PDB file of C-alpha atoms in Angstrom:
ATOM      1  CA  ALA A  29       0.000   0.000   0.000  1.00 87.00           C
ATOM      2  CA  ALA A  30       2.788   2.428   0.901  1.00 84.00           C
ATOM      3  CA  ILE A  31       4.652   1.767  -2.353  1.00 82.00           C
ATOM      4  CA  THR A  32       1.577   2.455  -4.472  1.00 85.00           C
ATOM      5  CA  GLY A  33       0.526   5.539  -2.512  1.00 86.00           C
ATOM      6  CA  HIS A  34      -2.572   4.042  -0.812  1.00 88.00           C
ATOM      7  CA  ALA A  35      -3.510   4.881   2.748  1.00 88.00           C
ATOM      8  CA  ASP A  36      -3.729   1.177   3.663  1.00 89.00           C
ATOM      9  CA  TRP A  37      -4.501  -2.206   2.071  1.00 89.00           C
ATOM     10  CA  ARG A  38      -8.261  -1.692   2.407  1.00 90.00           C
ATOM     11  CA  ALA A  39      -8.110   1.103  -0.160  1.00 91.00           C
ATOM     12  CA  MET A  40      -6.776  -1.410  -2.695  1.00 91.00           C
ATOM     13  CA  VAL A  41      -9.466  -4.076  -2.303  1.00 92.00           C
ATOM     14  CA  GLY A  42     -11.443  -4.662  -5.499  1.00 92.00           C
ATOM     15  CA  LYS A  43      -9.010  -2.786  -7.725  1.00 92.00           C
ATOM     16  CA  HIS A  44      -7.370  -4.216 -10.846  1.00 90.00           C
ATOM     17  CA  ASP A  45      -3.600  -4.145 -11.430  1.00 88.00           C
ATOM     18  CA  ARG A  46      -4.092  -1.320 -13.929  1.00 89.00           C
ATOM     19  CA  GLU A  47      -5.838   0.773 -11.267  1.00 91.00           C
ATOM     20  CA  VAL A  48      -3.046   0.260  -8.753  1.00 89.00           C
ATOM     21  CA  PHE A  49       0.126   0.345 -10.851  1.00 89.00           C
ATOM     22  CA  PRO A  50       1.366   2.407 -13.808  1.00 88.00           C
ATOM     23  CA  THR A  51       0.550   0.913 -17.217  1.00 88.00           C
ATOM     24  CA  ASP A  52       4.045  -0.367 -18.004  1.00 87.00           C
ATOM     25  CA  THR A  53       4.536  -2.289 -14.757  1.00 88.00           C
ATOM     26  CA  ALA A  54       0.882  -3.417 -14.623  1.00 88.00           C
ATOM     27  CA  SER A  55       1.316  -5.070 -18.037  1.00 89.00           C
ATOM     28  CA  ILE A  56       4.357  -6.991 -16.724  1.00 89.00           C
ATOM     29  CA  TYR A  57       2.431  -8.275 -13.701  1.00 90.00           C
ATOM     30  CA  GLU A  58      -0.592  -9.259 -15.801  1.00 90.00           C
ATOM     31  CA  ALA A  59       1.548 -11.169 -18.312  1.00 89.00           C
ATOM     32  CA  GLU A  60       3.287 -13.243 -15.652  1.00 89.00           C
ATOM     33  CA  GLU A  61      -0.013 -13.984 -13.859  1.00 92.00           C
ATOM     34  CA  ARG A  62      -1.830 -15.396 -16.901  1.00 90.00           C
ATOM     35  CA  PRO A  63      -0.114 -18.829 -16.737  1.00 89.00           C
ATOM     36  CA  VAL A  64      -0.877 -18.994 -13.019  1.00 89.00           C
ATOM     37  CA  PHE A  65      -4.611 -18.672 -13.709  1.00 90.00           C
ATOM     38  CA  ALA A  66      -4.657 -20.662 -16.950  1.00 90.00           C
ATOM     39  CA  GLU A  67      -2.328 -23.559 -16.066  1.00 87.00           C
ATOM     40  CA  GLY A  68      -1.758 -23.373 -12.320  1.00 86.00           C
ATOM     41  CA  LYS A  69       1.950 -22.669 -12.847  1.00 83.00           C
ATOM     42  CA  PRO A  70       3.656 -20.746 -10.035  1.00 85.00           C
ATOM     43  CA  VAL A  71       5.940 -17.768 -10.605  1.00 82.00           C
ATOM     44  CA  LEU A  72       9.115 -18.206  -8.561  1.00 80.00           C
ATOM     45  CA  GLY A  73      11.962 -15.764  -8.033  1.00 78.00           C
ATOM     46  CA  LYS A  74      10.826 -13.306 -10.710  1.00 82.00           C
ATOM     47  CA  VAL A  75      12.520  -9.892 -10.503  1.00 84.00           C
ATOM     48  CA  ASN A  76      10.131  -7.063 -11.393  1.00 85.00           C
ATOM     49  CA  PRO A  77      10.439  -3.284 -11.474  1.00 88.00           C
ATOM     50  CA  TYR A  78       8.084  -0.999  -9.578  1.00 87.00           C
ATOM     51  CA  TYR A  79       7.606   2.713  -8.986  1.00 86.00           C
ATOM     52  CA  ASP A  80       7.218   4.054  -5.488  1.00 81.00           C
ATOM     53  CA  ALA A  81       4.790   6.826  -4.566  1.00 77.00           C
ATOM     54  CA  ALA A  82       7.404   9.442  -5.574  1.00 82.00           C
ATOM     55  CA  GLY A  83       7.901   7.835  -9.014  1.00 83.00           C
ATOM     56  CA  ARG A  84      11.324   6.352  -8.288  1.00 83.00           C
ATOM     57  CA  THR A  85      12.139   2.941  -9.813  1.00 86.00           C
ATOM     58  CA  GLY A  86      12.708   0.021  -7.475  1.00 85.00           C
ATOM     59  CA  TYR A  87      12.848  -3.763  -7.805  1.00 86.00           C
ATOM     60  CA  VAL A  88      11.162  -6.656  -6.059  1.00 86.00           C
ATOM     61  CA  GLN A  89      11.729 -10.393  -6.182  1.00 84.00           C
ATOM     62  CA  THR A  90       8.314 -12.003  -6.467  1.00 85.00           C
ATOM     63  CA  ASN A  91       6.739 -15.425  -5.940  1.00 86.00           C
ATOM     64  CA  LYS A  92       3.139 -16.191  -6.924  1.00 87.00           C
ATOM     65  CA  TRP A  93       1.217 -19.431  -6.405  1.00 87.00           C
ATOM     66  CA  PRO A  94      -2.249 -20.541  -7.594  1.00 88.00           C
ATOM     67  CA  LEU A  95      -5.156 -20.943  -5.206  1.00 88.00           C
ATOM     68  CA  PHE A  96      -7.389 -23.931  -5.967  1.00 86.00           C
ATOM     69  CA  ASN A  97     -11.075 -24.386  -5.132  1.00 84.00           C
ATOM     70  CA  ALA A  98     -12.766 -27.602  -3.999  1.00 83.00           C
ATOM     71  CA  GLU A  99     -13.026 -28.772  -7.631  1.00 84.00           C
ATOM     72  CA  GLY A 100      -9.288 -28.380  -8.159  1.00 82.00           C
ATOM     73  CA  LYS A 101      -9.640 -25.343 -10.421  1.00 87.00           C
ATOM     74  CA  VAL A 102      -7.615 -22.166 -10.033  1.00 88.00           C
ATOM     75  CA  SER A 103      -9.732 -19.589  -8.247  1.00 89.00           C
ATOM     76  CA  GLY A 104      -7.077 -17.000  -7.443  1.00 89.00           C
ATOM     77  CA  LEU A 105      -3.447 -16.503  -6.542  1.00 89.00           C
ATOM     78  CA  PHE A 106      -1.370 -15.381  -3.609  1.00 86.00           C
ATOM     79  CA  GLY A 107       2.199 -14.241  -3.436  1.00 86.00           C
ATOM     80  CA  ASN A 108       4.918 -12.261  -1.761  1.00 85.00           C
ATOM     81  CA  SER A 109       7.503  -9.765  -2.924  1.00 85.00           C
ATOM     82  CA  GLN A 110      10.791  -8.755  -1.331  1.00 85.00           C
ATOM     83  CA  ASP A 111      12.328  -5.387  -2.090  1.00 86.00           C
ATOM     84  CA  ILE A 112      15.769  -5.972  -3.631  1.00 81.00           C
ATOM     85  CA  THR A 113      16.417  -2.444  -4.925  1.00 81.00           C
ATOM     86  CA  GLU A 114      19.728  -2.035  -3.079  1.00 78.00           C
ATOM     87  CA  ARG A 115      20.959  -5.435  -4.283  1.00 70.00           C
ATOM     88  CA  LYS A 116      19.907  -4.662  -7.856  1.00 68.00           C
ATOM     89  CA  GLN A 117      21.718  -1.328  -7.817  1.00 67.00           C
ATOM     90  CA  ALA A 118      24.858  -3.096  -6.574  1.00 60.00           C
ATOM     91  CA  GLU A 119      24.807  -5.648  -9.420  1.00 57.00           C
ATOM     92  CA  PRO A 120      27.736  -4.113 -11.367  1.00 55.00           C
ATOM     93  CA  ASP A 121      30.007  -4.742  -8.369  1.00 54.00           C
ATOM     94  CA  LEU A 122      28.458  -8.155  -7.815  1.00 48.00           C
ATOM     95  CA  LEU A 123      29.064  -9.083 -11.450  1.00 47.00           C
ATOM     96  CA  ASN A 124      32.747  -8.270 -11.067  1.00 53.00           C
ATOM     97  CA  GLU A 125      32.849 -10.366  -7.913  1.00 51.00           C
ATOM     98  CA  LYS A 126      31.051 -13.193  -9.705  1.00 55.00           C
ATOM     99  CA  ARG A 127      33.568 -13.127 -12.553  1.00 58.00           C
ATOM    100  CA  TYR A 128      36.387 -13.360 -10.015  1.00 49.00           C
ATOM    101  CA  SER A 129      34.659 -16.301  -8.291  1.00 63.00           C
ATOM    102  CA  GLU A 130      34.114 -18.109 -11.594  1.00 68.00           C
ATOM    103  CA  ASP A 131      37.759 -17.650 -12.583  1.00 67.00           C
ATOM    104  CA  THR A 132      38.827 -19.027  -9.208  1.00 65.00           C
ATOM    105  CA  LEU A 133      36.643 -22.125  -9.570  1.00 70.00           C
ATOM    106  CA  GLU A 134      37.931 -22.835 -13.052  1.00 73.00           C
ATOM    107  CA  ALA A 135      41.534 -22.542 -11.846  1.00 68.00           C
ATOM    108  CA  LEU A 136      41.113 -25.213  -9.151  1.00 69.00           C
ATOM    109  CA  PRO A 137      43.265 -28.358  -9.659  1.00 71.00           C
ATOM    110  CA  GLY A 138      40.296 -30.711  -9.863  1.00 85.00           C
ATOM    111  CA  VAL A 139      36.517 -30.799  -9.891  1.00 89.00           C
ATOM    112  CA  PHE A 140      34.487 -28.375  -7.778  1.00 88.00           C
ATOM    113  CA  TYR A 141      30.955 -29.161  -6.632  1.00 89.00           C
ATOM    114  CA  MET A 142      28.271 -27.624  -4.449  1.00 88.00           C
ATOM    115  CA  PHE A 143      25.301 -29.642  -3.124  1.00 87.00           C
ATOM    116  CA  ASP A 144      22.153 -28.598  -1.291  1.00 88.00           C
ATOM    117  CA  ALA A 145      20.904 -30.504   1.760  1.00 87.00           C
ATOM    118  CA  THR A 146      19.243 -33.127  -0.481  1.00 85.00           C
ATOM    119  CA  GLY A 147      22.540 -33.900  -2.200  1.00 86.00           C
ATOM    120  CA  ARG A 148      21.569 -32.260  -5.489  1.00 87.00           C
ATOM    121  CA  PHE A 149      24.011 -30.173  -7.481  1.00 88.00           C
ATOM    122  CA  VAL A 150      23.761 -26.411  -7.155  1.00 86.00           C
ATOM    123  CA  ARG A 151      27.055 -25.422  -8.764  1.00 86.00           C
ATOM    124  CA  TRP A 152      30.120 -26.982 -10.393  1.00 89.00           C
ATOM    125  CA  ASN A 153      33.086 -26.006 -12.541  1.00 88.00           C
ATOM    126  CA  ARG A 154      33.748 -26.809 -16.195  1.00 88.00           C
ATOM    127  CA  ALA A 155      36.212 -29.534 -15.217  1.00 90.00           C
ATOM    128  CA  PHE A 156      33.308 -31.524 -13.802  1.00 91.00           C
ATOM    129  CA  ASN A 157      31.536 -31.493 -17.180  1.00 91.00           C
ATOM    130  CA  LYS A 158      34.715 -32.258 -19.104  1.00 91.00           C
ATOM    131  CA  ILE A 159      35.941 -35.137 -16.953  1.00 92.00           C
ATOM    132  CA  LEU A 160      32.600 -36.861 -16.345  1.00 92.00           C
ATOM    133  CA  GLY A 161      30.989 -36.122 -19.715  1.00 93.00           C
ATOM    134  CA  TYR A 162      27.687 -34.711 -18.429  1.00 91.00           C
ATOM    135  CA  THR A 163      25.948 -31.542 -19.614  1.00 90.00           C
ATOM    136  CA  ASP A 164      24.797 -28.770 -17.263  1.00 87.00           C
ATOM    137  CA  VAL A 165      21.185 -29.878 -17.699  1.00 85.00           C
ATOM    138  CA  GLU A 166      22.044 -33.462 -16.739  1.00 89.00           C
ATOM    139  CA  LEU A 167      24.087 -32.439 -13.704  1.00 87.00           C
ATOM    140  CA  ALA A 168      21.358 -30.109 -12.443  1.00 86.00           C
ATOM    141  CA  ALA A 169      18.985 -33.090 -12.228  1.00 85.00           C
ATOM    142  CA  MET A 170      21.425 -35.419 -10.445  1.00 88.00           C
ATOM    143  CA  ARG A 171      22.570 -36.125  -6.904  1.00 88.00           C
ATOM    144  CA  GLY A 172      26.170 -36.604  -5.855  1.00 90.00           C
ATOM    145  CA  ILE A 173      25.941 -40.303  -4.977  1.00 91.00           C
ATOM    146  CA  GLU A 174      24.655 -41.178  -8.472  1.00 92.00           C
ATOM    147  CA  PHE A 175      28.245 -41.216  -9.766  1.00 94.00           C
ATOM    148  CA  PHE A 176      29.184 -44.156  -7.535  1.00 95.00           C
ATOM    149  CA  ASP A 177      28.100 -47.744  -7.053  1.00 93.00           C
ATOM    150  CA  GLY A 178      28.603 -50.590  -4.595  1.00 93.00           C
ATOM    151  CA  ASP A 179      30.544 -49.843  -1.420  1.00 95.00           C
ATOM    152  CA  ASP A 180      31.781 -46.545  -2.859  1.00 95.00           C
ATOM    153  CA  ARG A 181      28.185 -45.248  -3.030  1.00 94.00           C
ATOM    154  CA  ARG A 182      27.629 -46.154   0.613  1.00 94.00           C
ATOM    155  CA  ARG A 183      30.851 -44.503   1.789  1.00 94.00           C
ATOM    156  CA  VAL A 184      30.299 -41.358  -0.275  1.00 94.00           C
ATOM    157  CA  GLY A 185      26.742 -41.093   1.039  1.00 93.00           C
ATOM    158  CA  GLU A 186      27.987 -41.382   4.613  1.00 94.00           C
ATOM    159  CA  ALA A 187      30.641 -38.719   3.941  1.00 93.00           C
ATOM    160  CA  ILE A 188      28.021 -36.304   2.623  1.00 93.00           C
ATOM    161  CA  GLN A 189      25.920 -36.891   5.737  1.00 92.00           C
ATOM    162  CA  ARG A 190      28.963 -36.193   7.939  1.00 92.00           C
ATOM    163  CA  VAL A 191      29.542 -32.885   6.179  1.00 92.00           C
ATOM    164  CA  PHE A 192      26.038 -31.645   6.969  1.00 91.00           C
ATOM    165  CA  ALA A 193      26.092 -33.091  10.500  1.00 91.00           C
ATOM    166  CA  GLU A 194      29.682 -32.353  11.577  1.00 90.00           C
ATOM    167  CA  GLY A 195      30.938 -29.682   9.193  1.00 89.00           C
ATOM    168  CA  GLN A 196      33.461 -31.544   7.066  1.00 89.00           C
ATOM    169  CA  ALA A 197      34.536 -34.930   5.706  1.00 91.00           C
ATOM    170  CA  HIS A 198      36.765 -36.574   3.120  1.00 92.00           C
ATOM    171  CA  VAL A 199      36.668 -39.880   1.279  1.00 93.00           C
ATOM    172  CA  GLU A 200      38.410 -41.796  -1.504  1.00 93.00           C
ATOM    173  CA  ALA A 201      36.190 -43.437  -4.104  1.00 95.00           C
ATOM    174  CA  ASP A 202      35.996 -44.368  -7.783  1.00 95.00           C
ATOM    175  CA  ILE A 203      33.782 -41.916  -9.624  1.00 95.00           C
ATOM    176  CA  GLN A 204      32.021 -43.205 -12.737  1.00 95.00           C
ATOM    177  CA  THR A 205      31.937 -41.172 -15.943  1.00 94.00           C
ATOM    178  CA  LYS A 206      29.004 -41.052 -18.347  1.00 93.00           C
ATOM    179  CA  ASP A 207      30.704 -43.562 -20.659  1.00 94.00           C
ATOM    180  CA  GLY A 208      31.218 -46.036 -17.811  1.00 93.00           C
ATOM    181  CA  ARG A 209      34.876 -45.458 -16.931  1.00 94.00           C
ATOM    182  CA  LYS A 210      35.853 -45.385 -13.249  1.00 94.00           C
ATOM    183  CA  LEU A 211      38.400 -42.875 -11.993  1.00 94.00           C
ATOM    184  CA  PRO A 212      39.943 -42.889  -8.490  1.00 94.00           C
ATOM    185  CA  TYR A 213      39.392 -39.554  -6.715  1.00 95.00           C
ATOM    186  CA  TYR A 214      40.009 -38.010  -3.326  1.00 93.00           C
ATOM    187  CA  PHE A 215      36.987 -35.920  -2.300  1.00 93.00           C
ATOM    188  CA  THR A 216      36.666 -33.254   0.374  1.00 90.00           C
ATOM    189  CA  GLY A 217      33.511 -31.604   1.663  1.00 90.00           C
ATOM    190  CA  GLN A 218      32.895 -28.524   3.803  1.00 88.00           C
ATOM    191  CA  ARG A 219      29.582 -27.312   5.207  1.00 90.00           C
ATOM    192  CA  SER A 220      28.669 -23.739   4.272  1.00 86.00           C
ATOM    193  CA  ILE A 221      25.649 -21.616   5.220  1.00 84.00           C
ATOM    194  CA  ILE A 222      24.682 -19.114   2.539  1.00 77.00           C
ATOM    195  CA  GLY A 223      21.747 -16.913   3.424  1.00 73.00           C
ATOM    196  CA  GLU A 224      19.505 -19.257   5.382  1.00 75.00           C
ATOM    197  CA  GLN A 225      20.393 -22.386   3.385  1.00 82.00           C
ATOM    198  CA  THR A 226      23.015 -25.023   4.196  1.00 89.00           C
ATOM    199  CA  TYR A 227      25.223 -26.355   1.416  1.00 90.00           C
ATOM    200  CA  MET A 228      28.219 -28.598   0.928  1.00 90.00           C
ATOM    201  CA  LEU A 229      31.201 -27.261  -1.003  1.00 88.00           C
ATOM    202  CA  GLY A 230      33.980 -29.575  -2.064  1.00 88.00           C
ATOM    203  CA  VAL A 231      36.790 -30.472  -4.412  1.00 89.00           C
ATOM    204  CA  GLY A 232      37.731 -33.781  -6.006  1.00 91.00           C
ATOM    205  CA  ILE A 233      41.345 -34.559  -6.974  1.00 90.00           C
ATOM    206  CA  ASP A 234      42.345 -37.315  -9.419  1.00 91.00           C
ATOM    207  CA  ILE A 235      44.615 -39.795  -7.574  1.00 91.00           C
ATOM    208  CA  SER A 236      45.177 -42.186 -10.494  1.00 89.00           C
ATOM    209  CA  GLU A 237      48.962 -41.740 -10.369  1.00 87.00           C
ATOM    210  CA  ARG A 238      49.069 -42.293  -6.623  1.00 85.00           C
ATOM    211  CA  ARG A 239      46.828 -45.342  -6.908  1.00 84.00           C
ATOM    212  CA  LEU A 240      49.062 -46.778  -9.642  1.00 87.00           C
ATOM    213  CA  ALA A 241      52.174 -46.159  -7.545  1.00 85.00           C
ATOM    214  CA  GLU A 242      50.562 -47.898  -4.563  1.00 82.00           C
ATOM    215  CA  GLN A 243      49.652 -50.895  -6.718  1.00 82.00           C
ATOM    216  CA  GLN A 244      53.187 -51.105  -8.089  1.00 85.00           C
ATOM    217  CA  LEU A 245      54.620 -50.878  -4.578  1.00 83.00           C
ATOM    218  CA  GLU A 246      52.299 -53.625  -3.350  1.00 83.00           C
ATOM    219  CA  THR A 247      53.316 -55.799  -6.306  1.00 83.00           C
ATOM    220  CA  GLU A 248      56.980 -55.317  -5.416  1.00 81.00           C
ATOM    221  CA  ARG A 249      56.299 -56.170  -1.747  1.00 81.00           C
ATOM    222  CA  THR A 250      54.452 -59.311  -2.764  1.00 80.00           C
ATOM    223  CA  HIS A 251      57.327 -60.286  -5.022  1.00 74.00           C
ATOM    224  CA  LEU A 252      59.845 -59.762  -2.228  1.00 79.00           C
ATOM    225  CA  ARG A 253      57.786 -61.877   0.193  1.00 77.00           C
ATOM    226  CA  THR A 254      57.868 -64.793  -2.240  1.00 77.00           C
ATOM    227  CA  LEU A 255      61.654 -64.752  -2.530  1.00 70.00           C
TER     228      LEU A 255
END
């Protein structure tokens, strides 16, 4: 009500978007609400402009969900909007920071990954795509333990649980590529709280050379024991 220059919310009851907002922003809101009414599709995380009572431009991040009646048909919608004007105005600096972060991730000597609390991928570096052979779309739909089988899957799953419960963990396991190859890796995980969400950040390092050296050493020891 304050943003649109109304005394309180009661003064807005019964009004259409076009009666509350300027034409240009009202058309944006109407367009994004049509699929909500027609198909029951929610609007999530949409960034929209607005004008305050003094005519200054601001920005809100908006979520809108359908309301269903007893017959399962959409009868309305409800939503919330958070003012993100300060964050939006700071985006040039944030973009520079993001570019620095991306460059850092790509320079890591291995694969970088970030999981949410369900174990699903949130972020990764290009090395992850290149080494495992999966596209961004495929990775976004997968969970970390899907790259392992047998005892490795169990141990990796337990390590992920330890990260979220205790803060950190590490494990060695053979990760499986899209074409079926298995590569020995050393994985680390660190719990991180970003905003109000808890994530796991980690790095995987290829230990093929070390594994080969260990096997050769064990072969030599076995040979010596038989002499």
